[in-house]
């Protein structure tokens, strides 16, 4: 039920008489169990029988049952009455009967009798629909059902439809007010049309027309799935607000549950890594998003380089001096003003107005607009269960895509505003002396994070938020991560208890694991920072907190002194622990300004050392592939003792130790290594060599012509993580993990290996799969595809677990590059230009030699390719621009020049036609 002030799902069950004789019909349809409002997931799993004592169903006399607990069920001193509840109602649409509400059946014992498995409606089979409705129902003390029964005679060719609605609403009064308005076939038909239109309007953003209808439809479905996880950016005044955003709802892991607020403009929870990736291309579909996503996720990066796991969306607050102006706009403000004086969401504000029928002197939408024009946003986040080492690696993607649309605003973005704050999690990384322990299996790294304090934003002693420029935040991030290199100076160590993207190596941090992908990403980030500095002429200064400035200087001096990798690692850890002690205990608020030329000198040295580490890692190549991950064996250790000489022990009586020497051990190849390595490849030739090594090695499934997420792990210990326990070819072990495979395809595109991309795309992209082998709709992504490593050959190539995978983010970025090129907007001689550079093979053009799509989510663009050549071999030789004011402009040149490029970016253009040749 879209566009309603309450949540609802509609079920429509139609039965048609295909015979030439009338048929007597009895129908019972509904839910064998409906969990009342007030029962949470823990209660449902752990004390479901006990909670039945609180359950009740009311309002049966109105034929609109209301399901809730009588009161909160927590064993606490504070007990509250529950007002909101779930509801259900139904009516029959037939030629013989008016669509009156059907008396509900909510007692499962009436419907199922003694069949407590709820597998067959014994009561219905015995008594019929009318017989059930005459029986006494128990409406409390048991888990209810929600069934609706009816009898009818179907004439030859006739049909009957049972419409039922299930939902959630804030109170019984509101339910009685609204239910009868909804309970009609015409109304529900309109809602069905509206729901379909909503999907069509959203997916129109990526309208695509090629010679492959499956590819076109897949683009729309993938965009919709990407929106459902990352959200759709909507402008409320000057604020960007992401609708629909939520966790992926992962059936293979029931802890990945999600919520959506039951209110207007609803949004839910999401994980930092996921949401940052799913919003990566927002600005390419809605340019008005601007730098919003960059600032949001960079704000959550802490002074120690880590970030909270869960992003809960955005709330708003009004400055105290602004609240009074809204008194005159509401006739009854007793319920409204307390909300405005606290943290609120746009949906909660409108929901409160509706729930309490608050009369406004202006329309509710205008009231919301006035509130939002004065409101200040607050990013809501939750620490979660740990610090992953890869989350920061997705931030530069946001920046690069922003610059693909706004390259003329680069310096303004990076240097002009001290507006990026620092989140502070209620958790801190412990020093080595509290992480390193001796176990029966040898030295290990456990209990990496200490929980202390509450989440907040970093403030100076004067109470002001600590902020830096975007460049300053990226600089802090780069230096802290550089200081976290492993004992061999190769990868970034997993010091905080969690791995990187490959979650299934959950045991690797305990084995002193490290990761090369983050090293590649760090090289990429440092290159970006150095290019940004070069663009300023090396004349400016950058301000950073004094605590970081002193850490950076000490780290530079250490690195410049040239110690061996282990000695550097040992000293760098001491510097990092001292730095963390300072920032965890409270910052001074003082700043240090450093010249751009000095920073370039520092970053140059850091980049050099990182490349040296990559060369060291290359010595461990397997099948011409650099290892993606290492584990380290502590070969020389000392026990730690207290002042009295007694061994220091952890809570499990394991001795704390110091490790004086490590031996690196590479893990088998993983696809993430080549994916990230491609990002720093020195040209197409190096990228092609790496791709050839992948095709020839154990990461390529030669039966499926697809890319496996890892090579065989059977020689590894189970200590590395759950991946080792999974059957090869299944879940996160040697399967075709679609998200990472799509990341690989994307990097082939970005490095200019266009022929290689399209060759791989024919067997890797889902819309080009064999539906019989894939086993599901080829318009829908799977979490993983079973590889030929699996022992059951009948499963090879089958897609499993249809969830909102991160593959959607990768494909949508592929789509933007395929259709418009990687950097459509550029600055040439100080002027903004637009240069379309599609990456489409000739076979993707239809019978009219055309491909069309919506650019920037709104502007129809059509390519005309009479030669049917691959577009990367062609140039634009004629461009026609249809302006919104009715003008038509022709350019017999390769680019759209200034000032018209800005008009396109501002979406003041109705259509664009490009002839390729």
Short mmCIF file of C-alpha atoms in Angstrom, two decimals, residues 373-628:
data_model
loop_
_atom_site.label_atom_id
_atom_site.label_comp_id
_atom_site.label_asym_id
_atom_site.label_seq_id
_atom_site.Cartn_x
_atom_site.Cartn_y
_atom_site.Cartn_z
CA UNK A 373 14.51 24.50 5.70
CA UNK A 374 15.59 25.29 9.28
CA UNK A 375 16.52 21.80 10.49
CA UNK A 376 20.04 20.53 11.04
CA UNK A 377 20.91 16.93 10.06
CA UNK A 378 22.43 14.37 12.40
CA UNK A 379 24.05 11.19 11.09
CA UNK A 380 22.95 8.22 13.18
CA UNK A 381 25.39 5.31 13.51
CA UNK A 382 26.06 2.31 15.76
CA UNK A 383 29.45 0.76 16.51
CA UNK A 384 28.15 -2.76 15.85
CA UNK A 385 30.49 -5.65 16.52
CA UNK A 386 33.90 -4.62 15.31
CA UNK A 387 36.25 -2.65 13.07
CA UNK A 388 36.78 -4.03 9.56
CA UNK A 389 39.98 -3.05 7.78
CA UNK A 390 38.44 -2.38 4.35
CA UNK A 391 35.58 0.04 5.00
CA UNK A 392 37.64 3.11 4.21
CA UNK A 393 38.59 1.76 0.77
CA UNK A 394 35.20 2.66 -0.73
CA UNK A 395 35.42 6.37 0.07
CA UNK A 396 37.61 7.31 -2.87
CA UNK A 397 35.04 5.72 -5.20
CA UNK A 398 32.52 8.29 -3.96
CA UNK A 399 35.00 11.10 -4.58
CA UNK A 400 35.92 9.89 -8.08
CA UNK A 401 32.31 9.57 -9.18
CA UNK A 402 31.59 13.05 -7.83
CA UNK A 403 34.47 14.37 -9.92
CA UNK A 404 33.10 12.55 -12.98
CA UNK A 405 30.21 15.05 -12.79
CA UNK A 406 31.86 18.02 -11.03
CA UNK A 407 35.53 18.03 -12.08
CA UNK A 408 35.52 21.83 -11.93
CA UNK A 409 34.82 21.72 -8.19
CA UNK A 410 37.73 19.53 -7.12
CA UNK A 411 39.70 22.10 -5.14
CA UNK A 412 36.55 23.47 -3.54
CA UNK A 413 35.57 19.95 -2.46
CA UNK A 414 38.96 19.11 -0.99
CA UNK A 415 40.26 22.34 0.51
CA UNK A 416 37.63 25.03 0.96
CA UNK A 417 35.54 23.93 3.92
CA UNK A 418 36.51 22.76 7.42
CA UNK A 419 33.27 20.83 7.75
CA UNK A 420 34.14 17.16 8.18
CA UNK A 421 33.77 16.02 11.84
CA UNK A 422 35.07 12.87 13.53
CA UNK A 423 32.87 10.11 14.88
CA UNK A 424 33.99 8.49 18.15
CA UNK A 425 32.89 4.89 18.72
CA UNK A 426 32.37 3.40 22.19
CA UNK A 427 35.23 1.02 21.36
CA UNK A 428 38.98 1.34 21.13
CA UNK A 429 41.71 -0.82 19.64
CA UNK A 430 43.81 -2.33 22.43
CA UNK A 431 47.62 -2.07 22.40
CA UNK A 432 49.62 -5.15 21.48
CA UNK A 433 50.36 -5.99 25.10
CA UNK A 434 46.62 -6.59 25.58
CA UNK A 435 46.05 -8.45 22.29
CA UNK A 436 48.93 -10.89 21.92
CA UNK A 437 48.51 -14.14 23.86
CA UNK A 438 50.06 -17.60 23.88
CA UNK A 439 47.56 -20.40 23.23
CA UNK A 440 47.91 -24.16 22.88
CA UNK A 441 48.19 -23.58 19.14
CA UNK A 442 50.85 -20.92 19.48
CA UNK A 443 50.90 -17.10 19.52
CA UNK A 444 47.58 -15.52 18.66
CA UNK A 445 45.93 -12.07 18.55
CA UNK A 446 42.60 -11.99 20.40
CA UNK A 447 40.38 -9.52 22.27
CA UNK A 448 41.49 -6.72 19.96
CA UNK A 449 38.87 -4.15 20.91
CA UNK A 450 38.05 -2.66 24.30
CA UNK A 451 34.55 -1.31 24.88
CA UNK A 452 34.61 1.97 26.76
CA UNK A 453 32.39 5.04 26.93
CA UNK A 454 29.56 6.06 24.63
CA UNK A 455 29.41 7.05 20.98
CA UNK A 456 29.79 10.76 20.30
CA UNK A 457 31.44 13.29 18.02
CA UNK A 458 34.94 14.53 18.76
CA UNK A 459 34.88 17.94 20.46
CA UNK A 460 37.51 20.41 21.54
CA UNK A 461 37.78 21.34 25.24
CA UNK A 462 35.79 24.47 24.35
CA UNK A 463 32.85 22.26 23.30
CA UNK A 464 33.20 22.82 19.56
CA UNK A 465 33.16 19.91 17.13
CA UNK A 466 36.57 19.00 15.81
CA UNK A 467 36.49 19.36 12.02
CA UNK A 468 38.93 19.33 9.12
CA UNK A 469 38.79 19.75 5.37
CA UNK A 470 38.01 16.75 3.22
CA UNK A 471 41.67 16.65 2.20
CA UNK A 472 42.68 16.73 5.85
CA UNK A 473 40.44 13.78 6.66
CA UNK A 474 41.82 11.76 3.73
CA UNK A 475 45.37 12.65 4.79
CA UNK A 476 44.75 11.40 8.33
CA UNK A 477 43.24 8.22 6.94
CA UNK A 478 46.19 7.60 4.61
CA UNK A 479 48.84 8.15 7.28
CA UNK A 480 47.12 6.02 9.92
CA UNK A 481 46.68 3.16 7.46
CA UNK A 482 50.30 3.46 6.31
CA UNK A 483 51.35 3.08 9.93
CA UNK A 484 49.35 -0.16 10.13
CA UNK A 485 51.47 -2.20 7.69
CA UNK A 486 52.31 -5.76 8.65
CA UNK A 487 55.65 -7.00 10.09
CA UNK A 488 56.97 -7.71 6.58
CA UNK A 489 55.92 -4.31 5.25
CA UNK A 490 53.57 -5.88 2.68
CA UNK A 491 49.88 -5.85 3.63
CA UNK A 492 47.77 -3.89 6.09
CA UNK A 493 47.51 -5.85 9.33
CA UNK A 494 44.17 -6.99 10.74
CA UNK A 495 44.82 -5.51 14.17
CA UNK A 496 41.23 -4.71 15.20
CA UNK A 497 39.70 -8.18 15.26
CA UNK A 498 37.95 -8.16 11.90
CA UNK A 499 39.12 -9.00 8.37
CA UNK A 500 38.38 -7.01 5.22
CA UNK A 501 35.80 -7.49 2.48
CA UNK A 502 36.19 -11.27 2.65
CA UNK A 503 34.26 -11.72 5.90
CA UNK A 504 34.58 -15.49 5.76
CA UNK A 505 38.24 -15.21 6.83
CA UNK A 506 36.94 -14.26 10.26
CA UNK A 507 39.72 -16.22 11.97
CA UNK A 508 42.58 -14.55 10.09
CA UNK A 509 42.90 -11.55 12.47
CA UNK A 510 43.64 -14.01 15.28
CA UNK A 511 46.49 -15.40 13.15
CA UNK A 512 48.10 -11.95 12.81
CA UNK A 513 46.62 -11.74 9.32
CA UNK A 514 47.30 -8.98 6.82
CA UNK A 515 45.79 -7.98 3.51
CA UNK A 516 47.32 -6.77 0.24
CA UNK A 517 44.07 -5.27 -1.17
CA UNK A 518 44.23 -2.44 1.38
CA UNK A 519 47.87 -1.81 0.39
CA UNK A 520 46.81 -1.33 -3.22
CA UNK A 521 43.98 0.95 -2.12
CA UNK A 522 46.38 2.96 0.03
CA UNK A 523 48.68 3.50 -2.96
CA UNK A 524 45.65 4.67 -4.90
CA UNK A 525 44.61 7.07 -2.13
CA UNK A 526 48.11 8.52 -1.77
CA UNK A 527 48.32 9.03 -5.53
CA UNK A 528 45.05 10.91 -5.39
CA UNK A 529 46.25 13.13 -2.55
CA UNK A 530 49.49 13.90 -4.35
CA UNK A 531 47.64 14.78 -7.56
CA UNK A 532 45.38 17.06 -5.52
CA UNK A 533 48.41 18.77 -3.98
CA UNK A 534 49.99 19.21 -7.41
CA UNK A 535 46.79 20.86 -8.59
CA UNK A 536 47.22 23.56 -5.94
CA UNK A 537 50.76 24.44 -7.02
CA UNK A 538 52.24 23.24 -3.67
CA UNK A 539 51.71 26.69 -2.21
CA UNK A 540 48.96 26.14 0.32
CA UNK A 541 48.93 24.81 3.89
CA UNK A 542 46.76 22.08 5.39
CA UNK A 543 45.53 22.25 9.00
CA UNK A 544 45.20 19.06 11.03
CA UNK A 545 44.88 18.31 14.77
CA UNK A 546 48.19 18.69 16.54
CA UNK A 547 48.03 15.12 17.86
CA UNK A 548 47.96 13.80 14.30
CA UNK A 549 50.56 16.27 13.04
CA UNK A 550 53.07 15.05 15.63
CA UNK A 551 52.26 11.42 14.83
CA UNK A 552 52.71 12.09 11.09
CA UNK A 553 56.08 13.76 11.62
CA UNK A 554 57.33 10.91 13.82
CA UNK A 555 56.10 8.31 11.35
CA UNK A 556 57.86 10.12 8.51
CA UNK A 557 61.12 10.34 10.45
CA UNK A 558 60.92 6.64 11.28
CA UNK A 559 60.22 5.70 7.67
CA UNK A 560 62.98 7.95 6.34
CA UNK A 561 65.52 6.34 8.66
CA UNK A 562 65.14 3.13 6.64
CA UNK A 563 64.91 0.33 9.24
CA UNK A 564 64.20 -3.25 8.21
CA UNK A 565 60.46 -4.08 7.90
CA UNK A 566 60.14 -5.74 11.31
CA UNK A 567 61.97 -2.96 13.15
CA UNK A 568 59.84 -0.40 11.34
CA UNK A 569 56.68 -2.35 12.28
CA UNK A 570 57.66 -2.55 15.93
CA UNK A 571 58.45 1.17 16.16
CA UNK A 572 55.42 2.18 14.09
CA UNK A 573 53.18 0.24 16.47
CA UNK A 574 54.62 2.14 19.42
CA UNK A 575 53.96 5.43 17.63
CA UNK A 576 50.40 4.39 16.81
CA UNK A 577 49.70 3.28 20.36
CA UNK A 578 50.99 6.60 21.70
CA UNK A 579 48.85 8.47 19.18
CA UNK A 580 45.77 6.46 20.16
CA UNK A 581 46.38 7.06 23.84
CA UNK A 582 46.30 10.78 23.11
CA UNK A 583 43.16 10.82 20.97
CA UNK A 584 41.27 8.33 23.16
CA UNK A 585 41.93 10.38 26.28
CA UNK A 586 40.67 13.64 24.74
CA UNK A 587 42.05 15.98 22.11
CA UNK A 588 43.38 19.46 22.82
CA UNK A 589 41.64 21.13 19.88
CA UNK A 590 44.91 22.70 18.73
CA UNK A 591 45.90 22.62 15.07
CA UNK A 592 49.15 22.43 13.15
CA UNK A 593 49.48 23.78 9.64
CA UNK A 594 51.76 21.95 7.23
CA UNK A 595 52.78 23.14 3.78
CA UNK A 596 51.53 21.24 0.76
CA UNK A 597 55.11 20.75 -0.44
CA UNK A 598 56.08 19.08 2.84
CA UNK A 599 53.02 16.82 2.69
CA UNK A 600 53.92 15.84 -0.86
CA UNK A 601 57.40 14.91 0.34
CA UNK A 602 55.93 12.75 3.11
CA UNK A 603 53.42 11.07 0.83
CA UNK A 604 56.07 10.45 -1.81
CA UNK A 605 58.14 8.51 0.73
CA UNK A 606 55.09 6.57 1.93
CA UNK A 607 54.19 5.62 -1.63
CA UNK A 608 57.75 4.47 -2.30
CA UNK A 609 57.72 2.21 0.75
CA UNK A 610 54.34 0.79 -0.23
CA UNK A 611 55.65 -0.17 -3.66
CA UNK A 612 58.64 -1.82 -2.00
CA UNK A 613 56.19 -3.84 0.05
CA UNK A 614 54.31 -4.89 -3.08
CA UNK A 615 57.57 -6.08 -4.62
CA UNK A 616 58.29 -8.12 -1.48
CA UNK A 617 54.85 -9.68 -1.74
CA UNK A 618 55.53 -10.56 -5.39
CA UNK A 619 58.25 -12.93 -4.18
CA UNK A 620 55.46 -15.12 -2.79
CA UNK A 621 53.61 -15.43 -6.12
CA UNK A 622 51.47 -18.48 -6.74
CA UNK A 623 50.39 -19.19 -10.32
CA UNK A 624 51.81 -15.77 -11.25
CA UNK A 625 49.42 -14.17 -8.76
CA UNK A 626 50.54 -12.09 -5.79
CA UNK A 627 49.01 -13.45 -2.55
CA UNK A 628 45.96 -11.56 -1.40
#
